[in-house]
């Protein structure tokens, strides 16, 4: 059972339900879709956009680790390495993503899955665990 801010209820069917569109949930979905692209996945998240705690905090923070070590396997956070070298004038393993870059990255990732029909995404919804 998913409930949005207007208290509308909906019964949905899927193979995997992921509650939360933060880094861990999206990394799980990414790996799942690479291994079993035929499964039906639903992502329910209380935020307006994917990215978990990045939606609420870290306005002036960059990753403390290189961007190549963060994100999901199927999509590079640091972008094309040639782009890093020429446009950003940095080595890819020295790139530290900003909040804006991370939120755009996760948004693009979820939008790609939705466009392919692999995922149904429900932002601004919460999952009611008490019903199960």
CSV table of N, CA, C and O in Angstrom, one decimal:
chain,number,residue,atom,x,y,z
A,1,UNK,N,0.9,-1.2,0.0
A,1,UNK,CA,0.0,0.0,0.0
A,1,UNK,C,0.9,1.2,0.0
A,1,UNK,O,1.8,1.3,0.8
A,2,UNK,N,0.7,2.1,-1.0
A,2,UNK,CA,1.4,3.4,-1.0
A,2,UNK,C,0.5,4.5,-0.8
A,2,UNK,O,-0.7,4.5,-1.2
A,3,UNK,N,0.9,5.5,0.0
A,3,UNK,CA,0.0,6.6,0.3
A,3,UNK,C,0.8,7.9,-0.1
A,3,UNK,O,1.9,8.1,0.4
A,4,UNK,N,0.2,8.8,-0.9
A,4,UNK,CA,0.8,10.1,-1.2
A,4,UNK,C,0.3,11.1,-0.2
A,4,UNK,O,-0.5,10.8,0.7
A,5,UNK,N,0.6,12.3,-0.4
A,5,UNK,CA,0.3,13.4,0.5
A,5,UNK,C,-1.2,13.7,0.5
A,5,UNK,O,-1.7,14.3,1.4
A,6,UNK,N,-2.0,13.2,-0.5
A,6,UNK,CA,-3.4,13.4,-0.5
A,6,UNK,C,-4.2,12.2,0.1
A,6,UNK,O,-5.4,12.1,0.0
A,7,UNK,N,-3.5,11.3,0.7
A,7,UNK,CA,-4.0,10.1,1.4
A,7,UNK,C,-4.8,9.3,0.4
A,7,UNK,O,-5.8,8.6,0.8
A,8,UNK,N,-4.4,9.2,-0.9
A,8,UNK,CA,-5.0,8.3,-1.8
A,8,UNK,C,-4.3,6.9,-1.7
A,8,UNK,O,-3.1,6.9,-1.6
A,9,UNK,N,-5.0,5.9,-1.6
A,9,UNK,CA,-4.4,4.5,-1.5
A,9,UNK,C,-4.4,3.9,-2.9
A,9,UNK,O,-5.3,4.1,-3.7
A,10,UNK,N,-3.4,3.0,-3.1
A,10,UNK,CA,-3.3,2.3,-4.4
A,10,UNK,C,-2.7,0.9,-4.1
A,10,UNK,O,-1.8,0.8,-3.4
A,11,UNK,N,-3.3,-0.1,-4.7
A,11,UNK,CA,-2.7,-1.4,-4.7
A,11,UNK,C,-2.0,-1.7,-6.0
A,11,UNK,O,-2.6,-1.5,-7.1
A,12,UNK,N,-0.7,-2.0,-5.9
A,12,UNK,CA,0.1,-2.2,-7.0
A,12,UNK,C,0.8,-3.6,-7.0
A,12,UNK,O,1.0,-4.1,-5.9
A,13,UNK,N,1.1,-4.1,-8.1
A,13,UNK,CA,1.8,-5.4,-8.2
A,13,UNK,C,3.2,-5.2,-8.7
A,13,UNK,O,3.4,-4.5,-9.7
A,14,UNK,N,4.1,-6.0,-8.1
A,14,UNK,CA,5.5,-5.9,-8.6
A,14,UNK,C,6.3,-7.1,-8.1
A,14,UNK,O,5.8,-7.9,-7.3
A,15,UNK,N,7.5,-7.3,-8.7
A,15,UNK,CA,8.3,-8.4,-8.2
A,15,UNK,C,9.2,-7.9,-7.1
A,15,UNK,O,9.5,-8.7,-6.1
A,16,UNK,N,9.6,-6.6,-7.1
A,16,UNK,CA,10.4,-6.0,-6.0
A,16,UNK,C,9.9,-4.6,-5.7
A,16,UNK,O,9.6,-3.8,-6.6
A,17,UNK,N,9.7,-4.4,-4.4
A,17,UNK,CA,9.3,-3.1,-3.9
A,17,UNK,C,10.5,-2.5,-3.2
A,17,UNK,O,11.0,-3.1,-2.3
A,18,UNK,N,10.9,-1.3,-3.6
A,18,UNK,CA,12.0,-0.6,-3.0
A,18,UNK,C,11.5,0.6,-2.3
A,18,UNK,O,10.9,1.5,-3.0
A,19,UNK,N,11.6,0.7,-1.0
A,19,UNK,CA,11.2,1.9,-0.3
A,19,UNK,C,12.4,2.8,0.0
A,19,UNK,O,13.3,2.5,0.7
A,20,UNK,N,12.3,3.9,-0.7
A,20,UNK,CA,13.4,4.9,-0.6
A,20,UNK,C,14.3,4.9,-1.9
A,20,UNK,O,14.7,3.9,-2.3
A,21,UNK,N,14.4,6.1,-2.4
A,21,UNK,CA,15.2,6.3,-3.6
A,21,UNK,C,16.5,7.0,-3.3
A,21,UNK,O,17.0,7.9,-4.0
A,22,UNK,N,17.2,6.5,-2.3
A,22,UNK,CA,18.5,7.0,-1.9
A,22,UNK,C,19.6,6.2,-2.6
A,22,UNK,O,19.3,5.3,-3.4
A,23,UNK,N,20.8,6.4,-2.3
A,23,UNK,CA,21.9,5.7,-3.0
A,23,UNK,C,21.8,4.2,-2.8
A,23,UNK,O,22.0,3.5,-3.8
A,24,UNK,N,21.5,3.7,-1.6
A,24,UNK,CA,21.5,2.3,-1.4
A,24,UNK,C,20.4,1.6,-2.2
A,24,UNK,O,20.6,0.6,-2.8
A,25,UNK,N,19.2,2.2,-2.1
A,25,UNK,CA,18.0,1.6,-2.8
A,25,UNK,C,18.3,1.6,-4.3
A,25,UNK,O,17.9,0.6,-5.0
A,26,UNK,N,18.8,2.7,-4.9
A,26,UNK,CA,19.0,2.8,-6.3
A,26,UNK,C,20.2,1.9,-6.7
A,26,UNK,O,20.1,1.3,-7.9
A,27,UNK,N,21.2,1.7,-5.9
A,27,UNK,CA,22.2,0.8,-6.2
A,27,UNK,C,21.7,-0.7,-6.3
A,27,UNK,O,22.0,-1.4,-7.2
A,28,UNK,N,20.8,-1.0,-5.4
A,28,UNK,CA,20.1,-2.3,-5.4
A,28,UNK,C,19.3,-2.5,-6.7
A,28,UNK,O,19.4,-3.5,-7.4
A,29,UNK,N,18.5,-1.5,-7.1
A,29,UNK,CA,17.7,-1.6,-8.3
A,29,UNK,C,18.6,-1.7,-9.5
A,29,UNK,O,18.3,-2.4,-10.4
A,30,UNK,N,19.7,-0.9,-9.6
A,30,UNK,CA,20.6,-0.9,-10.7
A,30,UNK,C,21.2,-2.3,-10.9
A,30,UNK,O,21.1,-2.9,-12.0
A,31,UNK,N,21.6,-2.9,-9.8
A,31,UNK,CA,22.2,-4.3,-9.9
A,31,UNK,C,21.1,-5.3,-10.3
A,31,UNK,O,21.3,-6.2,-11.1
A,32,UNK,N,20.0,-5.2,-9.7
A,32,UNK,CA,18.8,-6.0,-10.0
A,32,UNK,C,18.5,-6.0,-11.5
A,32,UNK,O,18.3,-7.0,-12.2
A,33,UNK,N,18.4,-4.8,-12.0
A,33,UNK,CA,18.0,-4.6,-13.4
A,33,UNK,C,19.1,-5.1,-14.4
A,33,UNK,O,18.8,-5.5,-15.5
A,34,UNK,N,20.3,-5.0,-14.0
A,34,UNK,CA,21.4,-5.5,-14.8
A,34,UNK,C,21.4,-7.1,-14.8
A,34,UNK,O,21.7,-7.7,-15.9
A,35,UNK,N,21.0,-7.7,-13.7
A,35,UNK,CA,21.0,-9.1,-13.6
A,35,UNK,C,19.7,-9.8,-14.1
A,35,UNK,O,19.7,-10.9,-14.6
A,36,UNK,N,18.6,-9.1,-13.9
A,36,UNK,CA,17.3,-9.6,-14.3
A,36,UNK,C,16.4,-8.4,-14.9
A,36,UNK,O,15.5,-7.9,-14.2
A,37,UNK,N,16.7,-8.0,-16.1
A,37,UNK,CA,16.0,-6.9,-16.7
A,37,UNK,C,14.5,-7.0,-16.9
A,37,UNK,O,13.8,-6.0,-17.1
A,38,UNK,N,14.0,-8.2,-16.7
A,38,UNK,CA,12.6,-8.5,-17.0
A,38,UNK,C,11.7,-8.3,-15.7
A,38,UNK,O,10.5,-8.3,-15.8
A,39,UNK,N,12.3,-8.1,-14.6
A,39,UNK,CA,11.5,-8.0,-13.3
A,39,UNK,C,10.8,-6.6,-13.3
A,39,UNK,O,11.2,-5.6,-13.9
A,40,UNK,N,9.7,-6.6,-12.5
A,40,UNK,CA,8.9,-5.4,-12.3
A,40,UNK,C,9.3,-4.8,-11.0
A,40,UNK,O,9.2,-5.5,-9.9
A,41,UNK,N,9.7,-3.5,-11.0
A,41,UNK,CA,10.2,-2.9,-9.8
A,41,UNK,C,9.4,-1.6,-9.5
A,41,UNK,O,9.1,-0.9,-10.5
A,42,UNK,N,9.0,-1.4,-8.3
A,42,UNK,CA,8.3,-0.2,-7.9
A,42,UNK,C,9.2,0.5,-6.8
A,42,UNK,O,9.7,-0.2,-5.9
A,43,UNK,N,9.4,1.8,-7.0
A,43,UNK,CA,10.2,2.5,-6.0
A,43,UNK,C,9.2,3.6,-5.4
A,43,UNK,O,8.6,4.3,-6.2
A,44,UNK,N,9.1,3.5,-4.1
A,44,UNK,CA,8.3,4.5,-3.4
A,44,UNK,C,9.2,5.4,-2.6
A,44,UNK,O,10.1,4.8,-1.8
A,45,UNK,N,9.1,6.7,-2.7
A,45,UNK,CA,10.0,7.6,-1.9
A,45,UNK,C,9.2,8.8,-1.4
A,45,UNK,O,8.4,9.3,-2.1
A,46,UNK,N,9.6,9.2,-0.2
A,46,UNK,CA,8.9,10.4,0.4
A,46,UNK,C,9.3,11.7,-0.2
A,46,UNK,O,8.6,12.7,0.0
A,47,UNK,N,10.5,11.7,-0.8
A,47,UNK,CA,11.0,12.9,-1.4
A,47,UNK,C,10.4,13.2,-2.7
A,47,UNK,O,9.8,12.4,-3.4
A,48,UNK,N,10.5,14.5,-3.2
A,48,UNK,CA,10.0,14.9,-4.5
A,48,UNK,C,10.9,14.4,-5.6
A,48,UNK,O,10.4,14.3,-6.7
A,49,UNK,N,12.1,14.0,-5.3
A,49,UNK,CA,13.1,13.6,-6.3
A,49,UNK,C,14.0,12.5,-5.8
A,49,UNK,O,14.2,12.4,-4.5
A,50,UNK,N,14.5,11.6,-6.6
A,50,UNK,CA,15.5,10.6,-6.1
A,50,UNK,C,16.7,11.3,-5.5
A,50,UNK,O,17.1,12.4,-5.9
A,51,UNK,N,17.4,10.6,-4.6
A,51,UNK,CA,18.6,11.1,-4.0
A,51,UNK,C,18.7,11.0,-2.5
A,51,UNK,O,19.7,11.4,-1.9
A,52,UNK,N,17.6,10.5,-1.9
A,52,UNK,CA,17.6,10.3,-0.4
A,52,UNK,C,18.0,11.6,0.3
A,52,UNK,O,17.4,12.7,0.1
A,53,UNK,N,18.9,11.5,1.3
A,53,UNK,CA,19.3,12.6,2.1
A,53,UNK,C,19.9,13.8,1.4
A,53,UNK,O,19.9,14.9,1.9
A,54,UNK,N,20.3,13.6,0.2
A,54,UNK,CA,20.9,14.7,-0.6
A,54,UNK,C,19.8,15.7,-0.9
A,54,UNK,O,20.1,16.9,-1.2
A,55,UNK,N,18.5,15.3,-0.9
A,55,UNK,CA,17.4,16.3,-1.1
A,55,UNK,C,17.3,17.2,0.1
A,55,UNK,O,16.8,18.3,-0.1
A,56,UNK,N,17.7,16.8,1.3
A,56,UNK,CA,17.5,17.6,2.5
A,56,UNK,C,18.7,18.3,3.1
A,56,UNK,O,18.5,19.2,3.9
A,57,UNK,N,19.9,17.9,2.7
A,57,UNK,CA,21.1,18.4,3.3
A,57,UNK,C,22.2,18.6,2.3
A,57,UNK,O,22.0,18.4,1.1
A,58,UNK,N,23.3,19.0,2.9
A,58,UNK,CA,24.6,19.1,2.1
A,58,UNK,C,24.5,20.2,1.0
A,58,UNK,O,25.1,20.0,-0.1
A,59,UNK,N,23.9,21.3,1.2
A,59,UNK,CA,23.9,22.3,0.2
A,59,UNK,C,25.3,22.8,-0.3
A,59,UNK,O,25.4,23.1,-1.5
A,60,UNK,N,26.2,22.9,0.6
A,60,UNK,CA,27.5,23.4,0.2
A,60,UNK,C,28.6,22.4,0.3
A,60,UNK,O,29.8,22.7,0.5
A,61,UNK,N,28.3,21.1,0.2
A,61,UNK,CA,29.2,20.0,0.4
A,61,UNK,C,29.5,19.3,-1.0
A,61,UNK,O,28.6,19.1,-1.8
A,62,UNK,N,30.7,18.8,-1.1
A,62,UNK,CA,31.0,17.9,-2.2
A,62,UNK,C,31.3,16.5,-1.6
A,62,UNK,O,31.5,16.4,-0.4
A,63,UNK,N,31.3,15.5,-2.4
A,63,UNK,CA,31.6,14.2,-1.9
A,63,UNK,C,33.0,14.3,-1.3
A,63,UNK,O,33.9,15.0,-1.8
A,64,UNK,N,33.2,13.5,-0.2
A,64,UNK,CA,34.6,13.5,0.4
A,64,UNK,C,35.4,12.4,-0.3
A,64,UNK,O,36.6,12.4,-0.1
A,65,UNK,N,34.8,11.6,-1.1
A,65,UNK,CA,35.5,10.5,-1.8
A,65,UNK,C,35.4,10.8,-3.3
A,65,UNK,O,34.6,11.6,-3.7
A,66,UNK,N,36.3,10.2,-4.1
A,66,UNK,CA,36.2,10.5,-5.5
A,66,UNK,C,34.8,10.0,-6.1
A,66,UNK,O,34.3,9.0,-5.6
A,67,UNK,N,34.3,10.7,-7.0
A,67,UNK,CA,33.0,10.4,-7.6
A,67,UNK,C,32.9,9.0,-8.2
A,67,UNK,O,31.9,8.3,-8.3
A,68,UNK,N,34.1,8.5,-8.7
A,68,UNK,CA,34.1,7.2,-9.3
A,68,UNK,C,33.8,6.1,-8.3
A,68,UNK,O,33.4,5.0,-8.7
A,69,UNK,N,33.8,6.4,-7.0
A,69,UNK,CA,33.5,5.4,-5.9
A,69,UNK,C,32.1,5.5,-5.4
A,69,UNK,O,31.7,4.7,-4.5
A,70,UNK,N,31.3,6.4,-6.0
A,70,UNK,CA,29.9,6.6,-5.5
A,70,UNK,C,29.0,6.4,-6.6
A,70,UNK,O,29.3,6.6,-7.8
A,71,UNK,N,27.7,6.1,-6.3
A,71,UNK,CA,26.7,5.9,-7.3
A,71,UNK,C,26.4,4.5,-7.6
A,71,UNK,O,26.5,3.6,-6.7
A,72,UNK,N,26.1,4.2,-8.9
A,72,UNK,CA,25.7,2.8,-9.3
A,72,UNK,C,26.6,2.3,-10.4
A,72,UNK,O,27.3,3.1,-11.0
A,73,UNK,N,26.6,1.0,-10.6
A,73,UNK,CA,27.5,0.4,-11.5
A,73,UNK,C,27.3,0.8,-13.0
A,73,UNK,O,28.2,0.9,-13.7
A,74,UNK,N,26.0,1.0,-13.4
A,74,UNK,CA,25.7,1.1,-14.8
A,74,UNK,C,25.9,2.6,-15.3
A,74,UNK,O,25.8,2.8,-16.5
A,75,UNK,N,26.1,3.5,-14.4
A,75,UNK,CA,26.2,4.9,-14.8
A,75,UNK,C,27.3,5.6,-14.0
A,75,UNK,O,27.3,5.6,-12.8
A,76,UNK,N,28.3,6.3,-14.8
A,76,UNK,CA,29.3,7.0,-14.1
A,76,UNK,C,28.8,8.3,-13.6
A,76,UNK,O,28.2,9.1,-14.3
A,77,UNK,N,29.1,8.6,-12.3
A,77,UNK,CA,28.7,9.9,-11.7
A,77,UNK,C,29.6,11.0,-12.2
A,77,UNK,O,29.2,12.1,-12.5
A,78,UNK,N,30.9,10.7,-12.4
A,78,UNK,CA,31.8,11.7,-12.8
A,78,UNK,C,31.7,12.1,-14.3
A,78,UNK,O,32.2,13.0,-14.8
A,79,UNK,N,30.9,11.3,-15.0
A,79,UNK,CA,30.6,11.6,-16.4
A,79,UNK,C,31.8,11.0,-17.3
A,79,UNK,O,32.6,10.2,-16.8
A,80,UNK,N,31.7,11.4,-18.5
A,80,UNK,CA,32.7,10.9,-19.5
A,80,UNK,C,34.1,11.4,-19.1
A,80,UNK,O,34.3,12.6,-18.7
A,81,UNK,N,35.1,10.5,-19.1
A,81,UNK,CA,36.4,10.9,-18.6
A,81,UNK,C,37.1,12.0,-19.5
A,81,UNK,O,37.8,12.9,-19.0
A,82,UNK,N,36.8,12.0,-20.8
A,82,UNK,CA,37.4,13.0,-21.6
A,82,UNK,C,36.8,14.4,-21.3
A,82,UNK,O,37.4,15.4,-21.2
A,83,UNK,N,35.4,14.4,-20.9
A,83,UNK,CA,34.8,15.6,-20.5
A,83,UNK,C,35.4,16.1,-19.2
A,83,UNK,O,35.6,17.3,-19.1
A,84,UNK,N,35.7,15.2,-18.3
A,84,UNK,CA,36.4,15.6,-17.0
A,84,UNK,C,37.7,16.3,-17.3
A,84,UNK,O,38.0,17.3,-16.7
A,85,UNK,N,38.5,15.7,-18.2
A,85,UNK,CA,39.8,16.2,-18.5
A,85,UNK,C,39.7,17.6,-19.2
A,85,UNK,O,40.4,18.5,-18.9
A,86,UNK,N,38.8,17.7,-20.2
A,86,UNK,CA,38.8,18.9,-21.0
A,86,UNK,C,37.9,20.0,-20.5
A,86,UNK,O,38.4,21.2,-20.4
A,87,UNK,N,36.7,19.7,-20.0
A,87,UNK,CA,35.8,20.7,-19.6
A,87,UNK,C,36.0,21.1,-18.1
A,87,UNK,O,36.0,22.3,-17.8
A,88,UNK,N,36.3,20.1,-17.3
A,88,UNK,CA,36.4,20.4,-15.9
A,88,UNK,C,37.9,20.6,-15.5
A,88,UNK,O,38.2,20.9,-14.3
A,89,UNK,N,38.8,20.2,-16.3
A,89,UNK,CA,40.2,20.3,-16.1
A,89,UNK,C,40.6,19.5,-14.8
A,89,UNK,O,41.3,20.0,-14.0
A,90,UNK,N,40.1,18.3,-14.7
A,90,UNK,CA,40.4,17.5,-13.5
A,90,UNK,C,40.5,16.1,-14.0
A,90,UNK,O,39.9,15.7,-15.0
A,91,UNK,N,41.3,15.3,-13.3
A,91,UNK,CA,41.3,13.9,-13.5
A,91,UNK,C,40.1,13.2,-13.0
A,91,UNK,O,39.6,13.6,-11.9
A,92,UNK,N,39.5,12.2,-13.6
A,92,UNK,CA,38.3,11.6,-13.2
A,92,UNK,C,38.3,11.1,-11.8
A,92,UNK,O,37.3,11.2,-11.1
A,93,UNK,N,39.4,10.6,-11.3
A,93,UNK,CA,39.5,10.1,-10.0
A,93,UNK,C,39.7,11.2,-8.9
A,93,UNK,O,39.7,10.9,-7.7
A,94,UNK,N,39.8,12.4,-9.4
A,94,UNK,CA,39.9,13.5,-8.4
A,94,UNK,C,38.5,14.3,-8.4
A,94,UNK,O,38.4,15.2,-7.6
A,95,UNK,N,37.6,14.0,-9.3
A,95,UNK,CA,36.3,14.7,-9.3
A,95,UNK,C,35.5,14.4,-8.0
A,95,UNK,O,35.4,13.2,-7.6
A,96,UNK,N,35.0,15.4,-7.4
A,96,UNK,CA,34.1,15.3,-6.2
A,96,UNK,C,32.8,15.9,-6.6
A,96,UNK,O,32.7,17.1,-6.7
A,97,UNK,N,31.8,15.1,-6.7
A,97,UNK,CA,30.5,15.7,-7.1
A,97,UNK,C,29.8,16.6,-6.1
A,97,UNK,O,30.0,16.4,-4.9
A,98,UNK,N,29.1,17.6,-6.6
A,98,UNK,CA,28.3,18.5,-5.8
A,98,UNK,C,26.9,17.9,-5.5
A,98,UNK,O,26.5,16.9,-6.2
A,99,UNK,N,26.2,18.5,-4.6
A,99,UNK,CA,24.8,18.1,-4.4
A,99,UNK,C,24.0,18.1,-5.7
A,99,UNK,O,23.3,17.2,-6.0
A,100,UNK,N,24.1,19.2,-6.4
A,100,UNK,CA,23.4,19.4,-7.7
A,100,UNK,C,23.7,18.2,-8.7
A,100,UNK,O,22.8,17.7,-9.3
A,101,UNK,N,25.0,17.9,-8.8
A,101,UNK,CA,25.4,16.8,-9.7
A,101,UNK,C,24.8,15.5,-9.3
A,101,UNK,O,24.4,14.7,-10.1
A,102,UNK,N,24.8,15.3,-8.0
A,102,UNK,CA,24.4,14.0,-7.4
A,102,UNK,C,22.8,13.9,-7.7
A,102,UNK,O,22.3,12.8,-8.1
A,103,UNK,N,22.1,14.9,-7.4
A,103,UNK,CA,20.6,14.9,-7.6
A,103,UNK,C,20.3,14.7,-9.1
A,103,UNK,O,19.4,14.0,-9.4
A,104,UNK,N,21.0,15.4,-9.9
A,104,UNK,CA,20.8,15.2,-11.4
A,104,UNK,C,21.1,13.8,-11.8
A,104,UNK,O,20.4,13.2,-12.6
A,105,UNK,N,22.2,13.3,-11.3
A,105,UNK,CA,22.6,11.9,-11.6
A,105,UNK,C,21.5,10.9,-11.2
A,105,UNK,O,21.1,10.1,-12.1
A,106,UNK,N,21.0,11.0,-10.0
A,106,UNK,CA,20.0,10.0,-9.6
A,106,UNK,C,18.7,10.2,-10.3
A,106,UNK,O,18.0,9.3,-10.6
A,107,UNK,N,18.3,11.5,-10.6
A,107,UNK,CA,17.1,11.8,-11.3
A,107,UNK,C,17.2,11.2,-12.7
A,107,UNK,O,16.2,10.6,-13.2
A,108,UNK,N,18.3,11.4,-13.4
A,108,UNK,CA,18.5,10.9,-14.8
A,108,UNK,C,18.4,9.3,-14.8
A,108,UNK,O,17.8,8.7,-15.7
A,109,UNK,N,19.0,8.7,-13.7
A,109,UNK,CA,19.0,7.3,-13.6
A,109,UNK,C,17.6,6.7,-13.5
A,109,UNK,O,17.2,5.8,-14.3
A,110,UNK,N,16.8,7.3,-12.6
A,110,UNK,CA,15.4,6.8,-12.4
A,110,UNK,C,14.6,7.1,-13.6
A,110,UNK,O,13.8,6.3,-14.1
A,111,UNK,N,14.7,8.3,-14.2
A,111,UNK,CA,14.0,8.6,-15.4
A,111,UNK,C,14.3,7.7,-16.6
A,111,UNK,O,13.4,7.3,-17.3
A,112,UNK,N,15.5,7.2,-16.7
A,112,UNK,CA,15.9,6.3,-17.7
A,112,UNK,C,15.1,4.9,-17.5
A,112,UNK,O,14.6,4.4,-18.4
A,113,UNK,N,15.1,4.5,-16.3
A,113,UNK,CA,14.4,3.2,-15.9
A,113,UNK,C,13.0,3.3,-16.2
A,113,UNK,O,12.3,2.4,-16.7
A,114,UNK,N,12.4,4.4,-15.8
A,114,UNK,CA,10.9,4.7,-16.0
A,114,UNK,C,10.6,4.7,-17.5
A,114,UNK,O,9.6,4.1,-18.0
A,115,UNK,N,11.4,5.4,-18.3
A,115,UNK,CA,11.2,5.5,-19.7
A,115,UNK,C,11.3,4.2,-20.4
A,115,UNK,O,10.6,3.9,-21.4
A,116,UNK,N,12.2,3.3,-19.9
A,116,UNK,CA,12.3,1.9,-20.5
A,116,UNK,C,11.2,1.0,-20.0
A,116,UNK,O,11.1,-0.1,-20.5
A,117,UNK,N,10.4,1.4,-19.1
A,117,UNK,CA,9.3,0.6,-18.5
A,117,UNK,C,9.8,-0.4,-17.5
A,117,UNK,O,9.1,-1.4,-17.2
A,118,UNK,N,11.1,-0.3,-17.0
A,118,UNK,CA,11.6,-1.2,-16.1
A,118,UNK,C,11.2,-0.9,-14.6
A,118,UNK,O,11.2,-1.8,-13.8
A,119,UNK,N,10.8,0.4,-14.4
A,119,UNK,CA,10.5,0.8,-13.0
A,119,UNK,C,9.3,1.7,-13.0
A,119,UNK,O,9.1,2.5,-14.0
A,120,UNK,N,8.5,1.5,-12.0
A,120,UNK,CA,7.4,2.5,-11.7
A,120,UNK,C,7.9,3.3,-10.5
A,120,UNK,O,8.3,2.7,-9.5
A,121,UNK,N,7.9,4.6,-10.6
A,121,UNK,CA,8.5,5.4,-9.5
A,121,UNK,C,7.4,6.3,-8.9
A,121,UNK,O,6.6,7.0,-9.7
A,122,UNK,N,7.3,6.3,-7.6
A,122,UNK,CA,6.2,7.1,-6.9
A,122,UNK,C,6.9,8.1,-5.9
A,122,UNK,O,7.1,7.7,-4.7
A,123,UNK,N,7.2,9.3,-6.4
A,123,UNK,CA,7.8,10.3,-5.4
A,123,UNK,C,6.7,10.8,-4.6
A,123,UNK,O,5.5,10.7,-4.9
A,124,UNK,N,7.1,11.4,-3.5
A,124,UNK,CA,6.1,12.0,-2.5
A,124,UNK,C,5.1,11.0,-2.0
A,124,UNK,O,3.9,11.4,-1.8
A,125,UNK,N,5.5,9.8,-1.8
A,125,UNK,CA,4.7,8.7,-1.3
A,125,UNK,C,5.4,8.1,-0.2
A,125,UNK,O,6.6,8.1,-0.1
A,126,UNK,N,4.6,7.5,0.7
A,126,UNK,CA,5.2,6.6,1.8
A,126,UNK,C,4.6,5.3,1.7
A,126,UNK,O,3.4,5.1,1.4
A,127,UNK,N,5.3,4.3,2.1
A,127,UNK,CA,4.8,2.9,2.2
A,127,UNK,C,4.3,2.7,3.6
A,127,UNK,O,5.0,2.9,4.6
A,128,UNK,N,3.1,2.1,3.7
A,128,UNK,CA,2.5,1.9,5.0
A,128,UNK,C,2.8,0.5,5.4
A,128,UNK,O,2.1,-0.5,5.0
A,129,UNK,N,3.8,0.3,6.2
A,129,UNK,CA,4.3,-1.0,6.7
A,129,UNK,C,3.2,-1.7,7.6
A,129,UNK,O,3.2,-2.9,7.8
A,130,UNK,N,2.4,-0.9,8.3
A,130,UNK,CA,1.5,-1.4,9.2
A,130,UNK,C,0.4,-2.3,8.5
A,130,UNK,O,-0.3,-3.0,9.2
A,131,UNK,N,0.2,-2.2,7.3
A,131,UNK,CA,-0.8,-2.9,6.6
A,131,UNK,C,-0.4,-4.3,6.2
A,131,UNK,O,-1.2,-5.1,5.8
A,132,UNK,N,0.9,-4.6,6.5
A,132,UNK,CA,1.4,-6.0,6.1
A,132,UNK,C,1.9,-6.7,7.3
A,132,UNK,O,2.4,-6.3,8.2
